Short mmCIF file of C-alpha atoms in Angstrom, two decimals:
data_model
loop_
_atom_site.label_atom_id
_atom_site.label_comp_id
_atom_site.label_asym_id
_atom_site.label_seq_id
_atom_site.Cartn_x
_atom_site.Cartn_y
_atom_site.Cartn_z
CA MET A 21 13.32 -4.18 9.02
CA GLU A 22 11.49 -7.05 10.80
CA LEU A 23 11.74 -9.30 7.71
CA ALA A 24 14.14 -7.49 5.42
CA TRP A 25 17.26 -9.21 6.70
CA ARG A 26 15.73 -12.74 6.56
CA SER A 27 16.54 -14.77 3.48
CA PRO A 28 13.41 -14.85 1.21
CA GLY A 29 14.27 -18.44 0.40
CA LEU A 30 13.54 -19.60 3.92
CA PRO A 31 10.17 -21.29 4.68
CA LEU A 32 7.83 -18.75 6.25
CA ALA A 33 7.80 -20.47 9.66
CA GLU A 34 11.63 -20.30 9.75
CA ARG A 35 11.60 -16.62 8.76
CA TRP A 36 9.47 -15.87 11.91
CA ARG A 37 11.70 -17.92 14.26
CA ARG A 38 14.57 -15.63 14.05
CA PRO A 39 15.53 -13.68 17.19
CA PRO A 40 13.66 -10.31 17.31
CA VAL A 41 16.78 -8.59 18.79
CA ILE A 42 18.41 -8.92 15.33
CA ALA A 43 15.55 -7.04 13.58
CA GLU A 44 15.50 -4.43 16.35
CA TRP A 45 19.23 -3.97 16.03
CA GLY A 46 19.03 -3.46 12.31
CA ALA A 47 16.06 -1.08 12.54
CA LEU A 48 17.84 0.93 15.36
CA VAL A 49 21.00 1.33 13.34
CA VAL A 50 18.86 2.84 10.56
CA GLU A 51 16.93 4.95 13.08
CA THR A 52 20.13 6.60 14.30
CA LEU A 53 20.19 8.41 10.98
CA GLY A 54 17.33 10.57 12.24
CA LEU A 55 19.45 11.65 15.19
CA SER A 56 21.82 13.38 12.68
CA ALA A 57 21.00 16.87 11.40
CA ALA A 58 23.77 16.34 8.85
CA TRP A 59 22.06 13.28 7.42
CA LEU A 60 18.74 15.14 7.28
CA ALA A 61 20.39 18.08 5.52
CA SER A 62 22.02 15.70 3.07
CA LEU A 63 18.45 14.78 2.04
CA GLY A 64 17.70 18.50 1.35
CA VAL A 65 15.96 19.27 4.63
CA PRO A 66 16.72 22.95 5.52
CA ALA A 67 19.37 23.20 8.25
CA ASP A 68 17.11 24.68 10.89
CA THR A 69 14.37 22.09 10.32
CA ALA A 70 16.98 19.32 10.20
CA GLU A 71 18.21 20.37 13.61
CA ARG A 72 14.73 20.50 15.15
CA VAL A 73 13.85 17.07 13.69
CA ALA A 74 17.12 15.61 14.88
CA ALA A 75 16.58 17.06 18.38
CA HIS A 76 13.13 15.48 18.54
CA CYS A 77 14.58 12.16 17.38
CA ARG A 78 17.27 12.32 20.01
CA TYR A 79 14.56 13.00 22.66
CA GLU A 80 12.43 10.04 21.37
CA ASP A 81 15.54 7.81 21.40
CA ARG A 82 16.31 8.64 25.06
CA TYR A 83 12.66 8.22 26.01
CA THR A 84 12.42 4.78 24.36
CA ARG A 85 15.59 3.57 26.06
CA ALA A 86 14.35 4.78 29.45
CA LEU A 87 10.86 3.32 28.92
CA ALA A 88 12.38 -0.04 27.96
CA ALA A 89 14.57 -0.06 31.08
CA LEU A 90 11.63 0.82 33.27
CA ILE A 91 9.42 -1.81 31.83
CA LEU A 92 12.12 -4.48 32.19
CA ARG A 93 12.85 -3.46 35.75
CA CYS A 94 9.15 -3.50 36.65
CA ALA A 95 8.66 -6.89 34.89
CA ALA A 96 11.42 -8.25 37.15
CA ARG A 97 9.77 -6.77 40.25
CA PRO A 98 6.02 -6.77 39.58
CA GLU A 99 5.16 -6.48 43.28
CA ARG A 100 6.92 -3.05 43.29
CA LEU A 101 5.76 -1.80 39.89
CA GLU A 102 3.80 1.22 41.11
CA GLU A 103 6.57 2.22 43.48
CA GLU A 104 9.20 1.89 40.71
CA VAL A 105 7.22 3.87 38.23
CA ALA A 106 6.47 6.66 40.69
CA ARG A 107 10.10 6.77 41.94
CA THR A 108 11.50 6.84 38.37
CA SER A 109 8.99 8.94 36.51
CA GLY A 110 6.88 10.76 39.06
CA ASP A 111 3.45 11.23 37.53
CA LEU A 112 4.78 11.36 33.86
CA ILE A 113 4.00 7.70 33.15
CA ASP A 114 0.84 5.88 34.18
CA PRO A 115 1.68 2.69 36.06
CA ARG A 116 -1.19 0.97 34.20
CA HIS A 117 0.62 1.51 30.93
CA VAL A 118 3.81 0.03 32.40
CA ARG A 119 1.84 -2.94 33.80
CA GLU A 120 0.34 -3.59 30.39
CA GLU A 121 3.76 -3.34 28.69
CA THR A 122 5.37 -5.79 31.11
CA GLU A 123 3.24 -8.43 29.34
CA ARG A 124 5.46 -7.66 26.35
CA ALA A 125 8.74 -7.84 28.28
CA GLY A 126 10.27 -10.00 25.56
CA TYR A 127 9.72 -7.29 23.02
CA TRP A 128 11.18 -4.61 25.33
CA SER A 129 14.10 -6.76 26.06
CA ALA A 130 14.81 -7.03 22.31
CA VAL A 131 14.49 -3.26 22.08
CA PHE A 132 16.90 -2.74 25.00
CA GLU A 133 19.43 -5.18 23.56
CA GLY A 134 18.94 -3.86 20.06
CA HIS A 135 19.91 -0.39 21.16
CA ALA A 136 23.12 -1.72 22.71
CA LEU A 137 24.05 -3.61 19.56
CA ALA A 138 23.11 -0.58 17.32
CA ASP A 139 25.26 1.72 19.53
CA ARG A 140 28.26 -0.61 19.03
CA THR A 141 27.60 -0.91 15.30
CA VAL A 142 27.25 2.83 14.72
CA ALA A 143 30.38 3.44 16.84
CA GLY A 144 32.28 0.99 14.70
CA PHE A 145 31.00 2.53 11.48
CA THR A 146 31.87 5.99 12.71
CA GLU A 147 35.38 4.77 13.70
CA ARG A 148 35.92 3.37 10.22
CA TRP A 149 34.03 5.84 7.96
CA GLY A 150 33.66 8.95 10.13
CA GLU A 151 30.57 10.84 11.30
CA CYS A 152 28.94 10.58 7.87
CA TRP A 153 29.38 6.83 7.72
CA TRP A 154 25.96 6.68 6.07
CA GLY A 155 27.41 8.21 2.90
CA GLU A 156 29.89 5.31 2.42
CA PRO A 157 28.68 2.31 0.41
CA GLY A 158 30.88 0.04 2.50
CA SER A 159 28.94 0.74 5.64
CA TRP A 160 25.66 -0.36 4.04
CA ARG A 161 27.28 -3.40 2.49
CA GLU A 162 28.62 -4.35 5.93
CA LEU A 163 25.32 -3.75 7.63
CA ARG A 164 23.55 -5.97 5.06
CA GLU A 165 26.14 -8.67 5.60
CA GLN A 166 25.77 -8.47 9.38
CA LEU A 167 22.00 -8.60 9.21
CA THR A 168 21.97 -11.61 6.91
CA ALA A 169 24.49 -13.39 9.17
CA GLY A 170 21.83 -13.46 11.93
CA PRO A 171 22.71 -14.70 15.38
CA ALA A 172 25.80 -16.48 14.14
CA GLY A 173 27.05 -13.06 13.06
CA LEU A 174 27.00 -11.68 16.62
CA SER A 175 29.82 -11.80 19.08
CA SER A 176 29.90 -10.62 22.64
CA ASN A 177 30.96 -7.29 21.26
CA GLY A 178 28.19 -6.99 18.87
CA PRO A 179 28.05 -7.78 15.16
CA VAL A 180 31.11 -9.38 13.61
CA ARG A 181 32.94 -6.97 11.24
#
């Protein structure tokens, strides 16, 4: 997803200058499919397995969102990092890991913002095409159009429809 939305006709340096939040947003829209047991079942995964996989994906989604928020909070307040980690996660997360990840705060910011954009996109797709939006060719066409629009295709409410 990192490069898929970028025009192959662009010079390589230009392809890498695009905002990472756009790539994260597109990847996270696609990742929401794993949260759906119905989507997994549509691929032929047995219903009980599909629900277990979807439940794990939902857990992973929540964990990633929480970790991104924690890292960004600690990056903004490095003098209180250990206290923030202990208060927020107890002994579940090693403060050294969070300290290392604050060096990549730009990446985690893109992940955090990408989740918000993906949530709005999926909500819009669900509103237009229903819970199984992924089965409608129009949703994929629209997602491709939004991804190739890049930053100009974003409004304050997320991608332009």
